[in-house]
Amino acid sequence: KTGRATMFECVMPPAFILITGAVLVALARPTLRPAIALLAPLITLYAIWQVPDGVQLTTTFLGYQIELVEGSALRRLFATVFALMAFGGVLFAFRQSKWYELSAAMVYAAGAIGVSFAGDLITLFIFWELMALSSTIVVWCGGTETARAAGIRYAIVHLTGGLILKIGIEGIYVATGSLEIQALTLDSFATWMVFIGVLINAA
């Protein structure tokens, strides 16, 4: 796989832009939070469509070469949907939501965008678990005992799916020696684990 990276993409991949926006929402004065929360998804959307096809950004993590950003038409399409959903959600909720609920929801969308552009299974798993953590916080923001209990149940199910996904990823790496994301055929225990883990968390 080949690709190129611009300065903009290297410094701030699309998912990181939305995470930065979430941090700024947490730190900003209340009067500035709506503007930041609305602008961050739009800037992210622009960045999404600046990502060319192919691997654009790699780094080393725990001794593994990981591909933080890999572009393709399908990846850009999914990331676009998540960025638009983030904008729509903020537009609907910024007057009612607490700042930490807005931030958590933005981080959740960033995780989904990170998954969309992940070029390897480690990057996919990291962003997948970021989605689990941030979405649990969103549920807890209900502030009631029911919300807390629902958040715990949600976290347990999501983390169970993540554990199954991790088992599948490890099995694929042992079998193939590669962490690249490729089309999977359900012909082994590892690929079935990946499939089941994705289904649990998608549901």
Coordinates of N, CA and C in Angstrom, one line a residue:
K1 N 0.8 -1.2 0.0 CA 0.0 0.0 0.0 C 0.9 1.2 0.0
T2 N 0.5 2.2 -0.8 CA 1.3 3.4 -0.9 C 0.4 4.6 -0.7
G3 N 1.0 5.7 -0.4 CA 0.2 6.9 -0.2 C 1.1 8.1 0.1
R4 N 0.5 9.3 0.4 CA 1.3 10.4 0.7 C 0.7 11.1 1.8
A5 N 1.4 12.0 2.5 CA 0.9 12.7 3.7 C 1.2 14.2 3.5
T6 N 0.2 15.0 3.7 CA 0.4 16.4 3.8 C 0.7 16.8 5.2
M7 N 1.2 18.1 5.4 CA 1.5 18.6 6.7 C 0.2 18.5 7.6
F8 N -0.9 18.9 7.0 CA -2.2 19.0 7.8 C -2.5 17.6 8.3
E9 N -2.4 16.6 7.4 CA -2.8 15.2 7.8 C -1.8 14.6 8.8
C10 N -0.5 14.9 8.7 CA 0.4 14.4 9.6 C 0.2 15.0 11.0
V11 N 0.0 16.3 11.1 CA -0.1 16.9 12.4 C -1.4 16.5 13.1
M12 N -2.5 16.4 12.3 CA -3.8 16.2 12.9 C -4.7 15.4 12.0
P13 N -4.7 14.1 12.2 CA -5.6 13.2 11.5 C -7.1 13.6 11.8
P14 N -8.0 13.2 11.0 CA -9.4 13.7 11.2 C -9.9 13.3 12.6
A15 N -9.7 12.1 13.1 CA -10.2 11.7 14.4 C -9.6 12.6 15.5
F16 N -8.4 13.0 15.4 CA -7.7 13.8 16.4 C -8.3 15.2 16.5
I17 N -8.8 15.7 15.3 CA -9.4 17.0 15.3 C -10.6 17.1 16.2
L18 N -11.4 16.0 16.1 CA -12.6 16.0 16.9 C -12.3 15.8 18.3
I19 N -11.3 15.0 18.6 CA -10.9 14.8 20.0 C -10.4 16.1 20.6
T20 N -9.6 16.9 19.8 CA -9.2 18.2 20.2 C -10.3 19.1 20.5
G21 N -11.3 19.1 19.6 CA -12.6 19.8 19.8 C -13.2 19.5 21.1
A22 N -13.3 18.2 21.5 CA -13.9 17.7 22.7 C -13.1 18.3 23.9
V23 N -11.8 18.3 23.8 CA -11.0 18.9 24.9 C -11.3 20.4 25.1
L24 N -11.3 21.1 23.9 CA -11.6 22.5 24.0 C -13.0 22.8 24.6
V25 N -13.9 22.0 24.2 CA -15.3 22.2 24.8 C -15.2 22.0 26.3
A26 N -14.4 21.1 26.8 CA -14.3 20.9 28.3 C -13.6 22.1 28.9
L27 N -12.6 22.7 28.2 CA -11.9 23.8 28.8 C -12.4 25.2 28.6
A28 N -13.3 25.3 27.6 CA -13.8 26.7 27.2 C -14.8 27.2 28.1
R29 N -15.0 28.5 28.1 CA -16.1 29.2 28.8 C -17.4 28.7 28.2
P30 N -18.5 28.7 29.0 CA -19.8 28.2 28.6 C -20.3 28.9 27.3
T31 N -20.0 30.2 27.2 CA -20.5 30.9 26.0 C -19.8 30.5 24.7
L32 N -18.6 30.0 24.8 CA -17.8 29.5 23.6 C -18.1 28.1 23.3
R33 N -18.6 27.3 24.2 CA -18.7 25.9 24.0 C -19.6 25.5 22.7
P34 N -20.7 26.2 22.6 CA -21.5 25.8 21.4 C -20.8 26.0 20.1
A35 N -20.1 27.1 20.0 CA -19.4 27.4 18.7 C -18.3 26.4 18.5
I36 N -17.5 26.0 19.5 CA -16.5 25.0 19.3 C -17.1 23.7 19.0
A37 N -18.2 23.3 19.7 CA -18.8 22.0 19.4 C -19.4 21.9 18.0
L38 N -19.8 23.0 17.5 CA -20.4 23.0 16.1 C -19.3 23.0 15.1
L39 N -18.2 23.8 15.3 CA -17.1 24.0 14.4 C -16.3 22.7 14.2
A40 N -16.0 22.0 15.3 CA -15.1 20.9 15.3 C -15.6 19.8 14.3
P41 N -16.8 19.4 14.3 CA -17.2 18.4 13.3 C -17.1 18.9 11.9
L42 N -17.3 20.2 11.6 CA -17.2 20.7 10.3 C -15.8 20.7 9.8
I43 N -14.8 21.1 10.7 CA -13.4 21.1 10.4 C -13.0 19.6 10.2
T44 N -13.5 18.7 11.0 CA -13.2 17.3 10.8 C -13.7 16.8 9.5
L45 N -14.9 17.2 9.1 CA -15.5 16.8 7.8 C -14.5 17.3 6.6
Y46 N -14.1 18.5 6.7 CA -13.1 19.1 5.7 C -11.9 18.2 5.7
A47 N -11.3 17.8 6.8 CA -10.1 17.0 6.9 C -10.3 15.7 6.3
I48 N -11.5 15.1 6.5 CA -11.8 13.8 6.0 C -11.7 13.7 4.5
W49 N -12.1 14.8 3.8 CA -12.1 14.8 2.4 C -10.8 15.3 1.8
Q50 N -9.8 15.6 2.7 CA -8.4 15.8 2.3 C -7.5 14.6 2.3
V51 N -8.1 13.5 2.9 CA -7.3 12.3 3.0 C -7.3 11.5 1.6
P52 N -6.2 11.4 1.0 CA -6.1 10.7 -0.3 C -6.2 9.2 0.0
D53 N -6.3 8.4 -1.1 CA -6.3 6.9 -1.0 C -4.9 6.5 -0.6
G54 N -4.9 5.3 0.1 CA -3.7 4.7 0.6 C -3.3 5.1 2.0
V55 N -2.2 4.5 2.5 CA -1.8 4.8 3.9 C -1.1 6.2 3.9
Q56 N -1.6 7.0 4.8 CA -1.1 8.4 4.9 C -0.3 8.7 6.2
L57 N -0.5 7.9 7.2 CA 0.2 8.2 8.5 C 0.5 6.9 9.2
T58 N 1.8 6.7 9.5 CA 2.2 5.5 10.2 C 3.0 5.9 11.5
T59 N 3.0 5.0 12.4 CA 3.9 5.3 13.6 C 4.2 3.9 14.2
T60 N 4.9 3.9 15.3 CA 5.3 2.7 16.0 C 4.6 2.7 17.4
F61 N 3.9 1.6 17.7 CA 3.2 1.4 19.0 C 3.5 0.1 19.5
L62 N 4.2 0.0 20.7 CA 4.5 -1.2 21.4 C 5.3 -2.2 20.5
G63 N 6.2 -1.5 19.7 CA 7.0 -2.3 18.8 C 6.4 -2.7 17.5
Y64 N 5.1 -2.4 17.3 CA 4.4 -2.7 16.0 C 4.3 -1.4 15.2
Q65 N 4.4 -1.6 13.9 CA 4.1 -0.5 12.9 C 2.6 -0.5 12.7
I66 N 2.0 0.7 13.0 CA 0.6 0.8 12.9 C 0.3 1.9 11.9
E67 N -0.8 1.8 11.3 CA -1.3 2.8 10.2 C -2.5 3.6 10.7
L68 N -2.2 4.8 11.2 CA -3.3 5.5 11.8 C -4.3 6.0 10.8
V69 N -3.9 6.3 9.6 CA -4.8 6.9 8.6 C -4.5 6.2 7.3
E70 N -5.6 5.5 6.8 CA -5.5 4.9 5.5 C -6.8 5.4 4.7
G71 N -6.6 6.0 3.6 CA -7.8 6.6 2.9 C -8.3 5.7 1.8
S72 N -9.6 5.8 1.6 CA -10.3 5.2 0.4 C -11.6 5.8 0.3
A73 N -12.3 5.6 -0.8 CA -13.6 6.2 -1.0 C -14.6 5.7 0.1
L74 N -14.6 4.4 0.4 CA -15.5 3.8 1.3 C -15.2 4.4 2.7
R75 N -13.9 4.5 3.1 CA -13.5 5.0 4.4 C -14.0 6.4 4.6
R76 N -13.8 7.2 3.5 CA -14.2 8.6 3.6 C -15.7 8.7 3.7
L77 N -16.4 7.8 3.1 CA -17.9 7.8 3.1 C -18.4 7.6 4.6
F78 N -17.8 6.5 5.2 CA -18.2 6.2 6.6 C -17.8 7.3 7.5
A79 N -16.6 7.9 7.4 CA -16.2 8.9 8.2 C -17.0 10.2 8.1
T80 N -17.5 10.4 6.8 CA -18.4 11.6 6.6 C -19.7 11.4 7.3
V81 N -20.2 10.2 7.3 CA -21.5 10.0 8.0 C -21.3 10.2 9.5
F82 N -20.2 9.8 10.1 CA -20.0 10.0 11.5 C -19.8 11.5 11.8
A83 N -19.1 12.2 11.0 CA -18.9 13.6 11.2 C -20.2 14.4 11.1
L84 N -21.0 14.0 10.2 CA -22.3 14.7 10.0 C -23.2 14.4 11.2
M85 N -23.2 13.1 11.7 CA -23.9 12.7 12.9 C -23.5 13.5 14.1
A86 N -22.2 13.7 14.2 CA -21.6 14.5 15.3 C -22.2 15.9 15.3
F87 N -22.1 16.5 14.1 CA -22.6 17.9 13.9 C -24.1 17.9 14.3
G88 N -24.9 17.0 13.7 CA -26.3 17.0 14.0 C -26.6 16.8 15.5
G89 N -25.9 15.9 16.1 CA -26.1 15.6 17.5 C -25.8 16.8 18.4
V90 N -24.7 17.5 18.1 CA -24.4 18.7 18.8 C -25.4 19.8 18.6
L91 N -25.8 20.0 17.3 CA -26.8 21.0 17.0 C -28.1 20.8 17.8
F92 N -28.5 19.5 17.9 CA -29.7 19.2 18.7 C -29.6 19.3 20.2
A93 N -28.4 19.0 20.7 CA -28.3 18.9 22.2 C -27.4 19.9 22.9
F94 N -26.7 20.8 22.2 CA -25.8 21.7 22.9 C -26.4 22.5 24.0
R95 N -27.7 22.9 23.8 CA -28.3 23.8 24.9 C -28.8 22.9 26.1
Q96 N -29.0 21.6 25.9 CA -29.4 20.8 27.0 C -28.3 20.0 27.7
S97 N -27.3 19.7 26.9 CA -26.2 18.8 27.4 C -25.2 19.5 28.3
K98 N -24.8 18.8 29.3 CA -23.7 19.2 30.1 C -22.4 19.2 29.3
W99 N -21.4 20.0 29.7 CA -20.2 20.1 28.8 C -19.5 18.7 28.7
Y100 N -19.5 17.9 29.8 CA -18.9 16.6 29.7 C -19.6 15.6 28.9
E101 N -21.0 15.8 28.7 CA -21.7 15.0 27.8 C -21.4 15.3 26.4
L102 N -21.3 16.6 26.1 CA -20.9 17.0 24.7 C -19.5 16.5 24.4
S103 N -18.6 16.6 25.3 CA -17.2 16.2 25.1 C -17.2 14.7 24.8
A104 N -17.9 13.9 25.7 CA -17.9 12.5 25.5 C -18.5 12.0 24.2
A105 N -19.6 12.7 23.8 CA -20.2 12.4 22.5 C -19.3 12.7 21.3
M106 N -18.6 13.8 21.4 CA -17.6 14.1 20.4 C -16.5 13.1 20.3
V107 N -16.0 12.6 21.5 CA -15.0 11.6 21.5 C -15.5 10.3 20.9
Y108 N -16.7 10.0 21.2 CA -17.3 8.8 20.6 C -17.3 8.9 19.1
A109 N -17.7 10.0 18.5 CA -17.7 10.2 17.1 C -16.3 10.1 16.5
A110 N -15.4 10.7 17.3 CA -14.0 10.6 16.9 C -13.5 9.2 16.8
G111 N -13.9 8.4 17.8 CA -13.5 7.0 17.8 C -14.0 6.3 16.5
A112 N -15.3 6.6 16.2 CA -15.9 6.0 15.0 C -15.1 6.4 13.7
I113 N -14.7 7.7 13.6 CA -13.9 8.2 12.5 C -12.5 7.5 12.5
G114 N -12.0 7.3 13.7 CA -10.7 6.7 13.8 C -10.8 5.2 13.3
V115 N -11.8 4.5 13.6 CA -12.1 3.2 13.1 C -12.2 3.2 11.6
S116 N -12.9 4.2 11.1 CA -13.1 4.2 9.6 C -11.8 4.3 8.9
F117 N -10.8 5.1 9.4 CA -9.5 5.3 8.7 C -8.4 4.3 9.2
A118 N -8.7 3.5 10.2 CA -7.7 2.6 10.7 C -7.1 1.7 9.6
G119 N -5.8 1.6 9.5 CA -5.2 0.8 8.5 C -4.7 -0.5 9.0
D120 N -4.8 -0.7 10.3 CA -4.4 -2.0 10.9 C -5.3 -2.3 12.1
L121 N -5.2 -3.5 12.6 CA -6.1 -4.0 13.6 C -5.8 -3.4 15.0
I122 N -4.6 -3.0 15.3 CA -4.3 -2.4 16.5 C -5.0 -1.0 16.6
T123 N -4.8 -0.2 15.6 CA -5.4 1.1 15.5 C -6.9 0.9 15.6
L124 N -7.5 0.0 14.9 CA -8.9 -0.3 15.0 C -9.4 -0.6 16.4
F125 N -8.6 -1.4 17.1 CA -9.0 -1.8 18.4 C -8.9 -0.7 19.4
I126 N -7.9 0.2 19.3 CA -7.8 1.3 20.2 C -8.9 2.3 20.0
F127 N -9.3 2.6 18.8 CA -10.4 3.5 18.6 C -11.7 2.8 19.0
W128 N -11.8 1.5 18.8 CA -13.0 0.8 19.2 C -13.3 0.9 20.7
E129 N -12.2 0.7 21.5 CA -12.3 0.8 22.9 C -12.6 2.3 23.4
L130 N -12.0 3.2 22.6 CA -12.3 4.6 22.9 C -13.8 4.9 22.7
M131 N -14.5 4.3 21.7 CA -15.9 4.4 21.6 C -16.6 3.8 22.8
A132 N -16.2 2.7 23.3 CA -16.8 2.0 24.4 C -16.8 2.9 25.7
L133 N -15.6 3.5 25.9 CA -15.4 4.4 27.1 C -16.3 5.6 27.0
S134 N -16.2 6.3 25.9 CA -16.9 7.6 25.7 C -18.4 7.4 25.7
S135 N -18.9 6.3 25.1 CA -20.4 6.1 25.0 C -20.9 5.7 26.4
T136 N -20.1 5.0 27.2 CA -20.5 4.7 28.6 C -20.7 6.0 29.4
I137 N -19.8 7.0 29.2 CA -19.9 8.2 29.9 C -21.2 9.0 29.5
V138 N -21.5 8.9 28.2 CA -22.7 9.6 27.7 C -23.9 9.0 28.4
V139 N -24.0 7.7 28.5 CA -25.1 7.0 29.2 C -25.2 7.5 30.7
W140 N -24.0 7.5 31.3 CA -24.0 8.0 32.7 C -24.4 9.4 32.9
C141 N -24.3 10.2 31.9 CA -24.7 11.6 32.0 C -26.2 11.8 32.3
G142 N -26.9 10.7 32.2 CA -28.3 10.8 32.6 C -28.5 11.2 34.1
G143 N -27.5 10.8 34.9 CA -27.5 11.3 36.3 C -28.4 10.6 37.2
T144 N -29.0 9.5 36.8 CA -30.0 8.8 37.6 C -29.4 7.4 37.9
E145 N -30.0 6.7 38.9 CA -29.5 5.4 39.2 C -29.8 4.4 38.0
T146 N -30.9 4.7 37.3 CA -31.2 3.9 36.2 C -30.1 4.1 35.1
A147 N -29.7 5.3 34.9 CA -28.6 5.6 33.9 C -27.3 5.0 34.3
R148 N -27.0 5.0 35.6 CA -25.7 4.4 36.1 C -25.7 2.9 35.8
A149 N -26.9 2.3 36.2 CA -27.0 0.8 36.0 C -26.9 0.5 34.5
A150 N -27.6 1.3 33.7 CA -27.6 1.0 32.2 C -26.2 1.2 31.7
G151 N -25.4 2.2 32.2 CA -24.1 2.5 31.7 C -23.2 1.3 32.1
I152 N -23.3 0.7 33.3 CA -22.5 -0.4 33.7 C -22.8 -1.6 32.8
R153 N -24.1 -1.9 32.5 CA -24.4 -3.0 31.6 C -23.9 -2.8 30.2
Y154 N -24.0 -1.5 29.8 CA -23.5 -1.2 28.4 C -22.0 -1.4 28.4
A155 N -21.3 -0.9 29.4 CA -19.8 -1.1 29.4 C -19.4 -2.6 29.4
I156 N -20.1 -3.4 30.2 CA -19.8 -4.8 30.3 C -20.0 -5.5 28.9
V157 N -21.1 -5.2 28.3 CA -21.3 -5.8 27.0 C -20.3 -5.3 25.9
H158 N -20.1 -4.0 25.9 CA -19.1 -3.5 25.0 C -17.7 -4.0 25.2
L159 N -17.3 -4.1 26.4 CA -15.9 -4.6 26.7 C -15.8 -6.1 26.5
T160 N -16.9 -6.8 26.7 CA -16.9 -8.2 26.3 C -16.7 -8.4 24.8
G161 N -17.5 -7.6 24.0 CA -17.3 -7.6 22.6 C -15.8 -7.2 22.2
G162 N -15.3 -6.2 22.9 CA -13.9 -5.8 22.7 C -12.9 -6.9 23.0
L163 N -13.2 -7.7 24.1 CA -12.3 -8.8 24.4 C -12.3 -9.8 23.3
I164 N -13.5 -10.2 22.9 CA -13.6 -11.2 21.8 C -12.9 -10.7 20.5
L165 N -13.1 -9.4 20.2 CA -12.4 -8.8 19.1 C -10.9 -8.9 19.2
K166 N -10.4 -8.6 20.4 CA -9.0 -8.7 20.7 C -8.4 -10.1 20.5
I167 N -9.2 -11.1 21.0 CA -8.8 -12.5 20.8 C -8.7 -12.8 19.3
G168 N -9.7 -12.4 18.5 CA -9.6 -12.6 17.1 C -8.4 -11.9 16.4
I169 N -8.1 -10.7 16.8 CA -7.0 -10.0 16.3 C -5.7 -10.7 16.6
E170 N -5.5 -11.2 17.8 CA -4.3 -11.9 18.2 C -4.2 -13.2 17.4
G171 N -5.3 -13.9 17.2 CA -5.3 -15.1 16.4 C -4.9 -14.8 14.9
I172 N -5.4 -13.7 14.3 CA -5.1 -13.4 13.0 C -3.6 -13.1 12.8
Y173 N -3.1 -12.4 13.8 CA -1.6 -12.0 13.8 C -0.8 -13.3 13.9
V174 N -1.2 -14.2 14.8 CA -0.4 -15.4 15.0 C -0.4 -16.3 13.7
A175 N -1.6 -16.3 13.0 CA -1.8 -17.1 11.8 C -1.1 -16.5 10.6
T176 N -1.1 -15.2 10.5 CA -0.7 -14.5 9.2 C 0.6 -13.7 9.4
G177 N 0.9 -13.3 10.6 CA 2.0 -12.4 10.9 C 1.8 -11.0 10.4
S178 N 0.5 -10.6 10.1 CA 0.2 -9.3 9.6 C -1.0 -8.7 10.5
L179 N -0.9 -7.4 10.6 CA -2.0 -6.7 11.3 C -2.8 -5.8 10.4
E180 N -2.6 -5.9 9.1 CA -3.3 -5.1 8.2 C -4.8 -5.5 8.1
I181 N -5.6 -4.5 7.9 CA -7.0 -4.8 7.8 C -7.3 -5.3 6.4
Q182 N -7.8 -6.5 6.3 CA -8.1 -7.1 5.0 C -9.5 -7.7 5.0
A183 N -10.1 -8.0 3.9 CA -11.3 -8.7 3.8 C -11.2 -10.0 4.5
L184 N -12.1 -10.3 5.4 CA -12.1 -11.6 6.2 C -13.0 -12.6 5.7
T185 N -12.6 -13.8 5.6 CA -13.4 -15.0 5.3 C -13.6 -15.8 6.6
L186 N -14.8 -16.2 6.9 CA -15.1 -16.9 8.1 C -14.7 -18.4 8.1
D187 N -13.4 -18.6 8.0 CA -12.8 -19.9 7.8 C -11.9 -20.3 8.9
S188 N -11.9 -19.5 10.0 CA -11.0 -19.9 11.1 C -11.6 -19.3 12.4
F189 N -11.1 -19.8 13.6 CA -11.6 -19.4 14.9 C -11.3 -17.9 15.0
A190 N -10.2 -17.4 14.6 CA -9.8 -16.0 14.8 C -10.8 -15.1 14.0
T191 N -11.0 -15.4 12.8 CA -11.9 -14.5 12.0 C -13.3 -14.6 12.5
W192 N -13.8 -15.7 13.0 CA -15.1 -15.8 13.7 C -15.1 -14.9 14.9
M193 N -14.0 -14.9 15.7 CA -14.0 -14.0 16.9 C -14.1 -12.5 16.5
V194 N -13.4 -12.1 15.5 CA -13.5 -10.8 15.0 C -14.9 -10.4 14.6
F195 N -15.5 -11.3 13.9 CA -16.9 -11.2 13.4 C -17.9 -11.0 14.5
I196 N -17.7 -11.9 15.5 CA -18.7 -11.9 16.7 C -18.4 -10.6 17.5
G197 N -17.2 -10.3 17.7 CA -16.9 -9.0 18.5 C -17.4 -7.8 17.8
V198 N -17.3 -7.7 16.5 CA -17.9 -6.6 15.8 C -19.4 -6.6 15.9
L199 N -20.0 -7.7 15.8 CA -21.5 -7.8 15.8 C -22.0 -7.4 17.2
I200 N -21.3 -7.8 18.3 CA -21.8 -7.5 19.6 C -21.7 -6.0 19.8
N201 N -20.6 -5.4 19.5 CA -20.5 -3.9 19.7 C -21.4 -3.1 18.7
A202 N -21.6 -3.6 17.5 CA -22.5 -2.9 16.6 C -23.9 -2.9 17.1
A203 N -24.3 -4.0 17.7 CA -25.7 -4.1 18.2 C -25.8 -3.2 19.4

